[in-house]
mmCIF file of C-alpha atoms (C1' of nucleotides) in Angstrom:
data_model
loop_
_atom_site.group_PDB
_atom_site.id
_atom_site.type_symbol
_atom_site.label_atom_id
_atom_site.label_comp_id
_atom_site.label_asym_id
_atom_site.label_seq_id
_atom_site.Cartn_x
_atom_site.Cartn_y
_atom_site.Cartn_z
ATOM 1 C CA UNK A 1 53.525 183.327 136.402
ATOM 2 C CA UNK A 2 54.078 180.199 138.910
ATOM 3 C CA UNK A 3 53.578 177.487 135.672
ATOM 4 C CA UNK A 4 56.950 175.528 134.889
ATOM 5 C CA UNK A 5 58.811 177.448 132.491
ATOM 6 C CA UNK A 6 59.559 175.963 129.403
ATOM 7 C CA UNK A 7 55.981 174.620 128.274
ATOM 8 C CA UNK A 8 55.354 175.381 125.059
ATOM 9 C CA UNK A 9 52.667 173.017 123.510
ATOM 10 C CA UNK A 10 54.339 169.803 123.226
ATOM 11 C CA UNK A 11 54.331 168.820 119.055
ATOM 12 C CA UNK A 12 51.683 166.210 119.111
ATOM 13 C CA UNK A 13 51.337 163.253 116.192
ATOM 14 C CA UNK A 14 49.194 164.092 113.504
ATOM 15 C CA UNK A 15 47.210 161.550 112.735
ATOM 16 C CA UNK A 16 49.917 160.063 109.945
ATOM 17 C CA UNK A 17 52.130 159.998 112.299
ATOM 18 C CA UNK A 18 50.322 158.981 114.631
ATOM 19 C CA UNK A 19 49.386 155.712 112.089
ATOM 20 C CA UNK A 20 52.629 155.050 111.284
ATOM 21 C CA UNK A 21 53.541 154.871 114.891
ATOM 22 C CA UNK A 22 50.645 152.287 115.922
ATOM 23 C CA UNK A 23 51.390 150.433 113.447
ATOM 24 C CA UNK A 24 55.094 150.549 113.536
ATOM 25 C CA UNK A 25 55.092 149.226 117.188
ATOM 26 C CA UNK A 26 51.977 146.545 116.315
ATOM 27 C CA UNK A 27 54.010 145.157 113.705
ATOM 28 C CA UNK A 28 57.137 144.912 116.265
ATOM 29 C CA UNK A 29 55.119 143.367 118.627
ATOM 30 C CA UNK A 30 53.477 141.169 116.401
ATOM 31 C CA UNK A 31 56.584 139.952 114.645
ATOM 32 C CA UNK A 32 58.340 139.337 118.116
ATOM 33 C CA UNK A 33 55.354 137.035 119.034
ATOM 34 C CA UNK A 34 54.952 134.998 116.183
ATOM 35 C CA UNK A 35 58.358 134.405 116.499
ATOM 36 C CA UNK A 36 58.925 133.843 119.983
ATOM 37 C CA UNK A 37 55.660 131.174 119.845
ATOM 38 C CA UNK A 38 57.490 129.373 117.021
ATOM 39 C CA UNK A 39 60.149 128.975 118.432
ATOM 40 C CA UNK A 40 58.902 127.695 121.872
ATOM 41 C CA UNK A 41 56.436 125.674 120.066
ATOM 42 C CA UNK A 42 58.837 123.660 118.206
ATOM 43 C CA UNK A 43 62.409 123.754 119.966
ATOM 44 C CA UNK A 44 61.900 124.307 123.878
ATOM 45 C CA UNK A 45 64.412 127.347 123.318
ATOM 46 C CA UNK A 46 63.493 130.706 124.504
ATOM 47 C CA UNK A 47 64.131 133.535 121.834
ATOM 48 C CA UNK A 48 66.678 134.538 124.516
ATOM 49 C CA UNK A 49 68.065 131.072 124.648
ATOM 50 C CA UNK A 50 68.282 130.990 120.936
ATOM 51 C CA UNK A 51 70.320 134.070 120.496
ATOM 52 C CA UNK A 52 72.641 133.323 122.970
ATOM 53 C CA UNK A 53 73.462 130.271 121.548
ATOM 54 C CA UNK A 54 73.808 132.217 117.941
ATOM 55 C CA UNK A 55 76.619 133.901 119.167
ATOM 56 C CA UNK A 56 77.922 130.594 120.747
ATOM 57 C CA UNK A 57 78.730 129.149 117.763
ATOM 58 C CA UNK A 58 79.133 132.540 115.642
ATOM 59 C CA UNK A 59 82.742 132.071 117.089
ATOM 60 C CA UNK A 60 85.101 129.250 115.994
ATOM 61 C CA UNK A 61 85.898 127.450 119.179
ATOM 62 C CA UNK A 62 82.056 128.089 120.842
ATOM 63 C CA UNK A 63 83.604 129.964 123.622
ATOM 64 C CA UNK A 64 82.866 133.304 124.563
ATOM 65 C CA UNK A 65 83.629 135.722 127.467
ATOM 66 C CA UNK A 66 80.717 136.848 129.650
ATOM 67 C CA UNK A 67 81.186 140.450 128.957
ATOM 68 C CA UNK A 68 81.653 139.837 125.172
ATOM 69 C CA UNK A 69 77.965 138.319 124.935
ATOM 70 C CA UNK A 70 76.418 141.205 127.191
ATOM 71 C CA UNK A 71 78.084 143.219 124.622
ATOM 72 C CA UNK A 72 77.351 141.398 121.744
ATOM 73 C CA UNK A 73 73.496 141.402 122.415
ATOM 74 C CA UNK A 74 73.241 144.828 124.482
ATOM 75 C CA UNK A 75 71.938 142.949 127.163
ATOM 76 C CA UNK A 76 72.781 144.281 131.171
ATOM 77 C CA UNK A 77 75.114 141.979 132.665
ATOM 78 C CA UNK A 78 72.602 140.622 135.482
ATOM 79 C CA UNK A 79 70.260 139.960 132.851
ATOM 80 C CA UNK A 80 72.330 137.926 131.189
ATOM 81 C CA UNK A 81 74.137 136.510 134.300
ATOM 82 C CA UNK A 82 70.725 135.064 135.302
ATOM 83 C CA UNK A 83 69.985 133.973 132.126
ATOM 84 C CA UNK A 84 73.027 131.985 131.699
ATOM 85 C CA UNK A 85 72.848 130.030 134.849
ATOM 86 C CA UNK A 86 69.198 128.915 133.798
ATOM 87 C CA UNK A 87 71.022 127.677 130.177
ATOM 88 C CA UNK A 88 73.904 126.043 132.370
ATOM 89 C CA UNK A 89 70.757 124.267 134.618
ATOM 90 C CA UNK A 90 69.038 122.625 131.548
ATOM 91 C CA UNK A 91 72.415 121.814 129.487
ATOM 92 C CA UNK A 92 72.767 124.181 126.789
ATOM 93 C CA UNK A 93 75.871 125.921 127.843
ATOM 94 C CA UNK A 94 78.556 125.583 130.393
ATOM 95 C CA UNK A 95 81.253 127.529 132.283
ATOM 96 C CA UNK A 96 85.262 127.564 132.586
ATOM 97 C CA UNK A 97 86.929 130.030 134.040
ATOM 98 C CA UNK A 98 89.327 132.166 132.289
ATOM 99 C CA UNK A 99 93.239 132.013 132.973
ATOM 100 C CA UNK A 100 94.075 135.786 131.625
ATOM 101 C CA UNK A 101 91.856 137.465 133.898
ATOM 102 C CA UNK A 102 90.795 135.707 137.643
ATOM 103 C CA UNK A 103 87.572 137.485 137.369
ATOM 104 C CA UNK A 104 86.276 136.545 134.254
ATOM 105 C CA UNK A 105 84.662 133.121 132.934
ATOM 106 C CA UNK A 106 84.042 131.886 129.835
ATOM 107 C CA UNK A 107 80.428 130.346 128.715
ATOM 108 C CA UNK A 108 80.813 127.641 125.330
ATOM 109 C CA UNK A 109 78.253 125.613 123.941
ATOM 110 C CA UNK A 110 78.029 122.006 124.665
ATOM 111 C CA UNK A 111 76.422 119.026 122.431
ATOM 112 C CA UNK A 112 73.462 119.494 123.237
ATOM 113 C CA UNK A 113 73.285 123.145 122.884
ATOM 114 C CA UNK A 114 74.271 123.106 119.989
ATOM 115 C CA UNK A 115 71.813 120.182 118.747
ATOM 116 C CA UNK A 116 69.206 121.783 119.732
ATOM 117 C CA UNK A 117 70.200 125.116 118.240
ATOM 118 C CA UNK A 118 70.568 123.004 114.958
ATOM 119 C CA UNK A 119 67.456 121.643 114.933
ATOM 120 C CA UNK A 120 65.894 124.997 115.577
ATOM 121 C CA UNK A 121 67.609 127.047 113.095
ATOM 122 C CA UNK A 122 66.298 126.278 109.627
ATOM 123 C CA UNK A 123 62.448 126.511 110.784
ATOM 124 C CA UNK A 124 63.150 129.910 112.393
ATOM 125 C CA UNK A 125 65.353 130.938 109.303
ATOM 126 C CA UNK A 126 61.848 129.952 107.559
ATOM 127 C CA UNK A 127 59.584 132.050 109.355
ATOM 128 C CA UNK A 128 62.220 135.373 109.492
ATOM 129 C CA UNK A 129 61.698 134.943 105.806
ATOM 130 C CA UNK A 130 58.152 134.408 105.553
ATOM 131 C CA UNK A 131 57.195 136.952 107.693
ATOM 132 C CA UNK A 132 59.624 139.577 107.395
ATOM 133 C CA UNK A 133 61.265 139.303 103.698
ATOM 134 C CA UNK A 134 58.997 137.655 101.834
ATOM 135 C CA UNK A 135 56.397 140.173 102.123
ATOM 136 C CA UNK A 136 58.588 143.178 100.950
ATOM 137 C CA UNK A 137 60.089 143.883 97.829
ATOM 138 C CA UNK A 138 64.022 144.372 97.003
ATOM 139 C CA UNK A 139 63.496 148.125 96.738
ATOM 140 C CA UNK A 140 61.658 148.052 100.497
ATOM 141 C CA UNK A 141 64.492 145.817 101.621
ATOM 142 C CA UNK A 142 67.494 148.668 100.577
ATOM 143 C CA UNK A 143 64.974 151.504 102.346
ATOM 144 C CA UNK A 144 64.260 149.188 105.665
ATOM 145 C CA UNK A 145 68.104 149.115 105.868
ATOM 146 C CA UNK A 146 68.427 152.700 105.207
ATOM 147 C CA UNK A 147 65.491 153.742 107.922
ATOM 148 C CA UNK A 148 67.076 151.131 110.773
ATOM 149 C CA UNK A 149 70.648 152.602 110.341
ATOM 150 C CA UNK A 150 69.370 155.865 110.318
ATOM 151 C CA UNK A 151 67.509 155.909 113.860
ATOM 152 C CA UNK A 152 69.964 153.524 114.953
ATOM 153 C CA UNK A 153 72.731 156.201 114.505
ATOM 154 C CA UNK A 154 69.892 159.030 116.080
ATOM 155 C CA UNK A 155 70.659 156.772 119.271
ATOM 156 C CA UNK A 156 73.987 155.845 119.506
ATOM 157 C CA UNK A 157 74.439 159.959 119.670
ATOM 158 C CA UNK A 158 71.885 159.727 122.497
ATOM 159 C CA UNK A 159 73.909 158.838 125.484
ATOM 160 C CA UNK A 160 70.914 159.960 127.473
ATOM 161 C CA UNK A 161 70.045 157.490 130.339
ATOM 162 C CA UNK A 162 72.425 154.309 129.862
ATOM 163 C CA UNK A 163 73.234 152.170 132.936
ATOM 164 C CA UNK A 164 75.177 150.025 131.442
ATOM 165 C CA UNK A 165 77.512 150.018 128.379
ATOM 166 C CA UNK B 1 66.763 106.816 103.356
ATOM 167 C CA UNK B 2 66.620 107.770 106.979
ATOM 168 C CA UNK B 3 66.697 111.486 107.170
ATOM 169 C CA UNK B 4 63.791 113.398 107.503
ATOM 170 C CA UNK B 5 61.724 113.845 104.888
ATOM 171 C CA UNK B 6 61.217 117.978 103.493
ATOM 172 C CA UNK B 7 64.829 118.844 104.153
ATOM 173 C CA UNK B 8 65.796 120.797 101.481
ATOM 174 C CA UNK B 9 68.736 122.560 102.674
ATOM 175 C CA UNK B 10 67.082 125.748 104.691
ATOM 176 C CA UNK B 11 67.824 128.818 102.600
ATOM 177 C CA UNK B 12 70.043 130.893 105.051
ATOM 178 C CA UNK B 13 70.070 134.342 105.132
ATOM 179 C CA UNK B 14 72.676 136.213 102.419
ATOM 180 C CA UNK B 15 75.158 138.603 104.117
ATOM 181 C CA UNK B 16 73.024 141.354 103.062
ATOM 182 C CA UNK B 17 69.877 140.392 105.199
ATOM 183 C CA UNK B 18 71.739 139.719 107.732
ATOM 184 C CA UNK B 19 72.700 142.860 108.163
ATOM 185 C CA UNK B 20 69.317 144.107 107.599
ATOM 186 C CA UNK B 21 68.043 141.465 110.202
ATOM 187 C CA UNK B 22 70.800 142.551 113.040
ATOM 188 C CA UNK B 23 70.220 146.049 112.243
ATOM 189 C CA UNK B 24 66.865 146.065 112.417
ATOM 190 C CA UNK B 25 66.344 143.877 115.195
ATOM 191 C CA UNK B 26 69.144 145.853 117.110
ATOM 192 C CA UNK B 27 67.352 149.491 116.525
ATOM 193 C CA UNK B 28 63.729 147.760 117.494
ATOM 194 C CA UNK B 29 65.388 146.868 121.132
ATOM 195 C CA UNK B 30 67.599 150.024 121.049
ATOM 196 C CA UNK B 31 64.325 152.201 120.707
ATOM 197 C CA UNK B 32 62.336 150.134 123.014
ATOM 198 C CA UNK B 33 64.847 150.071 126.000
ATOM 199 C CA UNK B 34 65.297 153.953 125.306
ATOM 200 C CA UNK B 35 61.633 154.766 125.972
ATOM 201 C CA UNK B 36 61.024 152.353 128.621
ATOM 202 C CA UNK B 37 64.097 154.235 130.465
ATOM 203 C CA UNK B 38 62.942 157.487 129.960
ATOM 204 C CA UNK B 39 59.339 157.201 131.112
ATOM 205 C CA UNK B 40 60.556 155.198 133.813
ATOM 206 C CA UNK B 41 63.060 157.310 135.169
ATOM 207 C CA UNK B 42 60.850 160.603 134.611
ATOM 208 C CA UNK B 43 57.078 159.513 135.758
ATOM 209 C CA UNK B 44 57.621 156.385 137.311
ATOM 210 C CA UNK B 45 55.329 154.605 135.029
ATOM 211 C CA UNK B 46 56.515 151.605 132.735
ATOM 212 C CA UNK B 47 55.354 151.584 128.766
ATOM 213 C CA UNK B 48 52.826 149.326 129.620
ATOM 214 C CA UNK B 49 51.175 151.169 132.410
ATOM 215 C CA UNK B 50 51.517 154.143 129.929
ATOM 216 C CA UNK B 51 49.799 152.627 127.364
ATOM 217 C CA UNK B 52 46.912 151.051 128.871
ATOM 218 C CA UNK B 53 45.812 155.161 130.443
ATOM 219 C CA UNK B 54 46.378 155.742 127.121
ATOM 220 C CA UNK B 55 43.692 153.658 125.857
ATOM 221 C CA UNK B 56 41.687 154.846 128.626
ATOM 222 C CA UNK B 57 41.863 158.504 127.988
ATOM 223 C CA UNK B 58 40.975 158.118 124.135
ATOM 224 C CA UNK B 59 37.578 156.725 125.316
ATOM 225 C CA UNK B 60 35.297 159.721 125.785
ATOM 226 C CA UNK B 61 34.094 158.282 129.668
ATOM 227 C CA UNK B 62 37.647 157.485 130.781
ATOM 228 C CA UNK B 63 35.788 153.606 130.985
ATOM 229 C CA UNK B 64 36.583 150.577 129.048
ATOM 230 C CA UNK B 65 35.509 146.618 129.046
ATOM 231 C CA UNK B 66 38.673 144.278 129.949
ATOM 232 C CA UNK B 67 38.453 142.546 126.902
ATOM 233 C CA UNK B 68 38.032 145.787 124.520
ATOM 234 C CA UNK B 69 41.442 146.859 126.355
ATOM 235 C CA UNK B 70 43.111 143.466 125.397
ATOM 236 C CA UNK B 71 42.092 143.265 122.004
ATOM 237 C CA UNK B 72 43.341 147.025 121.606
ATOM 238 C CA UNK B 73 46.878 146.406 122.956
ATOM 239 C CA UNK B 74 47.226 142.819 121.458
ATOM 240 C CA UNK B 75 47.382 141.479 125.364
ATOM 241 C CA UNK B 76 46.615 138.293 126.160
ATOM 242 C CA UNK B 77 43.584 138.284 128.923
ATOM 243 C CA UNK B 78 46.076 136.474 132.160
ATOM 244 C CA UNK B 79 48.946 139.718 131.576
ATOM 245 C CA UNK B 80 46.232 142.114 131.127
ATOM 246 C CA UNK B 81 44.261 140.985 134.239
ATOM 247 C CA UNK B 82 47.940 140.638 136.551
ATOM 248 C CA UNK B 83 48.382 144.237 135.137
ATOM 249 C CA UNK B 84 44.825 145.726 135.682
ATOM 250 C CA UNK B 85 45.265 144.786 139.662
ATOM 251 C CA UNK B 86 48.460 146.069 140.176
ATOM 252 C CA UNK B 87 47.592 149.679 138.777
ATOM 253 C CA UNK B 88 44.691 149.292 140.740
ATOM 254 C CA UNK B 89 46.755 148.696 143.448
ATOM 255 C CA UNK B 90 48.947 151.801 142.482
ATOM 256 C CA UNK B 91 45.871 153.861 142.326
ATOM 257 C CA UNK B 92 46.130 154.658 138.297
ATOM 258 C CA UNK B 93 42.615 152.923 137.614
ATOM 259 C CA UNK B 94 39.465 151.619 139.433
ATOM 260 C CA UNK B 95 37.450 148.831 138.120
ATOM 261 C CA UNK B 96 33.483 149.034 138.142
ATOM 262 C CA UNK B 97 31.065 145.715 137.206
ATOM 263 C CA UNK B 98 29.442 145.745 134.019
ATOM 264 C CA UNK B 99 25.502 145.825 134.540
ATOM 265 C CA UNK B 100 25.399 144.494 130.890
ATOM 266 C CA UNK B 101 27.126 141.574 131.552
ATOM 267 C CA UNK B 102 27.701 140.050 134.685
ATOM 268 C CA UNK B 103 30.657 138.214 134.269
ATOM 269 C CA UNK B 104 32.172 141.598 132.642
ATOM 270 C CA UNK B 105 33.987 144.229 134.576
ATOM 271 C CA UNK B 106 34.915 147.860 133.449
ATOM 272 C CA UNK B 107 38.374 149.205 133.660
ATOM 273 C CA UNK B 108 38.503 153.425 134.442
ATOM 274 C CA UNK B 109 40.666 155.938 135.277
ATOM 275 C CA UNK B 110 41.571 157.638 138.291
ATOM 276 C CA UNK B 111 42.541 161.126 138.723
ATOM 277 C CA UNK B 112 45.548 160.195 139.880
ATOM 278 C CA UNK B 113 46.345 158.347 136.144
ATOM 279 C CA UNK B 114 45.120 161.038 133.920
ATOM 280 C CA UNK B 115 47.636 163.500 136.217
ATOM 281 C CA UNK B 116 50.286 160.932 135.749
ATOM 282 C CA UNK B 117 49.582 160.289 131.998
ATOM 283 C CA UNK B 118 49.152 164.021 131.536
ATOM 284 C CA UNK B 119 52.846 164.500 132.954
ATOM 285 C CA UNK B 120 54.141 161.806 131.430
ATOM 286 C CA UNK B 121 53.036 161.986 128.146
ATOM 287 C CA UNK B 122 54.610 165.074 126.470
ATOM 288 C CA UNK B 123 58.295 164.540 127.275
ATOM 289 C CA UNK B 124 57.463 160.592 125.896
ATOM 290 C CA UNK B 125 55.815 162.166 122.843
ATOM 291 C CA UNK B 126 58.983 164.184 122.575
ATOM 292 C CA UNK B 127 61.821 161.352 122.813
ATOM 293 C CA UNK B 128 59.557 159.419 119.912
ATOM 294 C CA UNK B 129 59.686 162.184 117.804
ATOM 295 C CA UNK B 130 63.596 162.828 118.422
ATOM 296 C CA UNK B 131 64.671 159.213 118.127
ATOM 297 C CA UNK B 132 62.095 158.229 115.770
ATOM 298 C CA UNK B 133 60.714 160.639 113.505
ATOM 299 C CA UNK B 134 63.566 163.192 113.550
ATOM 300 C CA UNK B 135 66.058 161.116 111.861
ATOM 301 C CA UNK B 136 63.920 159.795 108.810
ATOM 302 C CA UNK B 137 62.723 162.289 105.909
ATOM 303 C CA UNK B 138 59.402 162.704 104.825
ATOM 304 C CA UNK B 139 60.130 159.541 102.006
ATOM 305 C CA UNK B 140 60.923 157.275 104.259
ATOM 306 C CA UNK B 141 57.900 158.099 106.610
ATOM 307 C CA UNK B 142 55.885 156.958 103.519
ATOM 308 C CA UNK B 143 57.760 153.944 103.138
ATOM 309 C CA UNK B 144 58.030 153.051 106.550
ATOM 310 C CA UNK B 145 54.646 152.642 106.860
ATOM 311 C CA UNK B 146 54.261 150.682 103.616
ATOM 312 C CA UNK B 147 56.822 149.046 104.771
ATOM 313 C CA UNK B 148 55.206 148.352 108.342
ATOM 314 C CA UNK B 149 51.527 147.940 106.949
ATOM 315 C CA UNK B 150 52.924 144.863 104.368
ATOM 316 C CA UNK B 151 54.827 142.945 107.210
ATOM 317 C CA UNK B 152 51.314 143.390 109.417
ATOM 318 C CA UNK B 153 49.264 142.070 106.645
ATOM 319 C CA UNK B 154 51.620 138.939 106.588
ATOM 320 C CA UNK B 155 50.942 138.050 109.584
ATOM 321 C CA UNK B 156 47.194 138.911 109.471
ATOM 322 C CA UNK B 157 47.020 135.457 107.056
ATOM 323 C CA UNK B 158 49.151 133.695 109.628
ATOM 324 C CA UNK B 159 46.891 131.863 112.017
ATOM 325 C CA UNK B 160 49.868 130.059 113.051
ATOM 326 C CA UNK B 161 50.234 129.674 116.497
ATOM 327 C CA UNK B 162 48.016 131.893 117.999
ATOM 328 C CA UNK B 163 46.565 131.321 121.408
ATOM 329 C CA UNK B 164 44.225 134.070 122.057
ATOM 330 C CA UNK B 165 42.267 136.440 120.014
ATOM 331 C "C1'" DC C 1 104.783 147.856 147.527
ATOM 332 C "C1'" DC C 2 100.412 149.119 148.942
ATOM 333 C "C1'" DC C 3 96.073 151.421 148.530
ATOM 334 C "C1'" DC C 4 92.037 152.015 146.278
ATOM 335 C "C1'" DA C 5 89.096 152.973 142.460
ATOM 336 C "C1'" DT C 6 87.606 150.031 138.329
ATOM 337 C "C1'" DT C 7 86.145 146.155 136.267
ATOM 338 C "C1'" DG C 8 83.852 141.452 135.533
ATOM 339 C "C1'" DG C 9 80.557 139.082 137.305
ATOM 340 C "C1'" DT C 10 76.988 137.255 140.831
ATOM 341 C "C1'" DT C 11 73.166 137.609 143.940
ATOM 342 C "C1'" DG C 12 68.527 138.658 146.067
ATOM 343 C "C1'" DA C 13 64.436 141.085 146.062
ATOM 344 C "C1'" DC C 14 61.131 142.342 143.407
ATOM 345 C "C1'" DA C 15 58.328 143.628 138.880
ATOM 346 C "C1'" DT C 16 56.617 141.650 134.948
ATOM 347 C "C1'" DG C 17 54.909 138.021 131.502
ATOM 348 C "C1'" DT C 18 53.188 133.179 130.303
ATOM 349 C "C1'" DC C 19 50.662 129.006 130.704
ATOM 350 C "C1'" DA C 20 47.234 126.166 132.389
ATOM 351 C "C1'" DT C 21 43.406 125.994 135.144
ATOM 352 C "C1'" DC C 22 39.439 127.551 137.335
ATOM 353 C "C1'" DC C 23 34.985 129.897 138.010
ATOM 354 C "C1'" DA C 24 30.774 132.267 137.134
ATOM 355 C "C1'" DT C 25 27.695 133.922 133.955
ATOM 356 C "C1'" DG C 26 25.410 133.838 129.312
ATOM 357 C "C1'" DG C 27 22.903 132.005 125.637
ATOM 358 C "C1'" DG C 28 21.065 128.597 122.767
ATOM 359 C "C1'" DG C 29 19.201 123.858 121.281
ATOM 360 C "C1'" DG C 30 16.797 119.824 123.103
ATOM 361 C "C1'" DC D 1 13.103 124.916 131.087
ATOM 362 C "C1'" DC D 2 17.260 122.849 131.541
ATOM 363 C "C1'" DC D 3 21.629 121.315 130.092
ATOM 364 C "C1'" DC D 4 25.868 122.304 128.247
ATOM 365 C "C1'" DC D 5 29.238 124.664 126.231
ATOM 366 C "C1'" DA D 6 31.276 129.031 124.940
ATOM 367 C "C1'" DT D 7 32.758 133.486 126.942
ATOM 368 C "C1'" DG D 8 34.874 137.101 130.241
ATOM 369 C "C1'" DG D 9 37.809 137.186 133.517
ATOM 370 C "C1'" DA D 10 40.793 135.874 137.782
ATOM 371 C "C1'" DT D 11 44.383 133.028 139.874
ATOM 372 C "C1'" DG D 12 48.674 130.373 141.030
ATOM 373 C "C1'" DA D 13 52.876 128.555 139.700
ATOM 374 C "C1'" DC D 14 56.490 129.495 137.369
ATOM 375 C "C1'" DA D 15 59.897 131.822 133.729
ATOM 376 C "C1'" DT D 16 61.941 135.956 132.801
ATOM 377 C "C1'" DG D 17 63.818 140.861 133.402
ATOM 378 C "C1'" DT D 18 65.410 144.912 136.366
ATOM 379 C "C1'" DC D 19 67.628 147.322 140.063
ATOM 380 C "C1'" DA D 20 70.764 147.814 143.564
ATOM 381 C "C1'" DA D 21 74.016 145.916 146.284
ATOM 382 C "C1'" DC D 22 77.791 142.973 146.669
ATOM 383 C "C1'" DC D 23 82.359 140.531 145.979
ATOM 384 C "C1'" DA D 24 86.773 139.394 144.289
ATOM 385 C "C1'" DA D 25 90.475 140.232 141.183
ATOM 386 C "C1'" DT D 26 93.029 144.094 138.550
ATOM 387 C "C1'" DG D 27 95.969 147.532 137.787
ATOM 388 C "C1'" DG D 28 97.787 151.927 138.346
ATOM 389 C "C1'" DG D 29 99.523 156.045 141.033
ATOM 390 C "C1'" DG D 30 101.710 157.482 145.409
#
DNA sequence: CCCCATTGGTTGACATGTCATCCATGGGGG
DNA sequence: CCCCCATGGATGACATGTCAACCAATGGGG
C-alpha cells in the first residue's frame, strides 16, 4: 500500500462551521481596514505607527527598550527594527543608546510623536467603539472575552513553528 | 473660545475593554501569524495564494472573472492583479480573455494549483480546527458567530472610507 | 583571563500591499 | 453614429513585512 500512511479523511467544516469561519475572518479583515483607512485618512500614522507610539507613552518617561516593544507587540525584531528607523526618518521617535547594556538602545517619543498620537487618539477611540462595542451587547462583550482568552491560551500551548520569541 | 469645536472629552476605553480590545486584537494576530507559518513552511504557499485556489476550486470550471475573485476576497483590484501575475508566474493559475467582454480576463487553475491546494489544504483545515474550533464549546460557536455576524453588519452601514467596491 | 555561544539589534534582498494613474473596451444619450 | 464617461483591469512607484545573514557586546565556564 505505497499511499502516505496516516491519511485518514481529513475532518472537513460543515457548513456552520464553515460560516462561522468566513465570516469570522471577513469581519477581521474588515475591521482591520476600516480602521487602518481611518486612521491614515485623518492622522498620516500607520496602524503600525500608531501602536508603537501607544506603548511609547504607555510608560512614564516615553522610553522603551527595543526588545521590550518587539515583545510588547509580538512583532519579529527586523520588523520592527525597520519600522522604527522609518518613525525615526519622519520624527515620531528617536534613539539613545542604553548605558546598562552596550548592545541595546532605547527608542522614546518626541513632541511631535506624541502630538500627533494625541490628535489621533480620540477619533480612533471613536471608531473602536462604533464598530466594535457599540454593536454588541454587555452579555456578548463578557463571551468575546471569554472566546479570545480561550484560543489565545489554545496557542500559547502551541509552541509549534515560532522563530522568534 | 479657541479650541475646536465637538470636543467633548473622547470617551476612553474602561479597563475592562481594554482588556477585551488587547486580547482580542492579540489572539486575531496570534491566529493569523500561526496559519500563515504553517502553510508556509509546509506547502510553500502564503494564505493569500491559498485562498484565491480556493475560490477557484469552489467554481465548478476551475475559471473565474478578476473582478468576481476581488469582490469574493474583499481585494482591492491593483493587489489582486500584482497577485494574479505572480502565481501565474509560479505556475498555480493561467489567465484566459473573456469573449464576453473584451476588456475582461478569466483567472483558472492549473494542475499544478489544485495539486498544491489539494496538499495543502487538509493539514491547514486541521491547525484551524485545533487552534480555533477545538478550544471553544458548542455555545460559544453560536455566539461567536452572532457575535461576528453583528460587528459585520456594522460595518455594512459604514460607507466610511471606502475606496473600492 | 580568555574563548565562545548567546543575546540585542541591524542590514539587504526580496515578497507583498497600497495608491494614483493609465489604458482599452463598453454602453448609452445626443 | 458618435461622443463621453463609466468599467475592468494593468502598471509603476513606493510603503511595508519577512527571511537569512551579519555584527558587536555579554557573560559564563574552562
Amino acid at each position: 500500500m505505497p499511499t502516505t500512511p496516516p491519511q485518514t479523511e481529513p475532518r472537513w467544516l460543515t457548513p456552520e462551521e464553515q460560516h462561522l469561519w468566513r465570516t469570522f475572518m471577513r469581519m477581521r479583515q474588515e475591521l482591520d481596514a476600516q480602521l487602518a483607512r481611518q486612521i491614515q485618512a485623518e492622522s498620516d500614522l500607520s496602524i503600525a505607527d500608531f501602536s508603537v507610539l501607544v506603548v511609547l507613552t504607555d510608560v512614564p518617561d516615553g522610553r522603551v527598550r527595543v526588545l521590550e516593544l518587539a515583545r510588547n507587540l509580538q512583532w519579529e525584531k527586523s520588523r520592527l527594527s525597520h519600522h522604527l528607523a522609518r518613525m525615526v526618518k519622519r520624527g515620531l521617535i528617536s534613539r539613545a543608546e542604553c548605558s546598562e547594556d552596550g548592545r541595546g538602545s532605547f527608542v522614546l517619543i518626541t513632541d511631535a510623536g506624541r502630538e500627533a498620537i494625541e490628535a489621533a487618539a480620540p477619533r480612533h477611540v471613536e471608531l473602536v467603539r462604533k464598530l466594535f462595542f457599540d454593536p454588541l451587547s454587555g452579555e456578548q462583550l463578557t463571551q468575546l472575552t471569554e472566546i479570545s482568552e480561550r484560543i489565545l491560551g489554545a496557542m500559547q500551548g502551541c509552541p509549534a513553528l515560532d522563530p522568534d520569541s
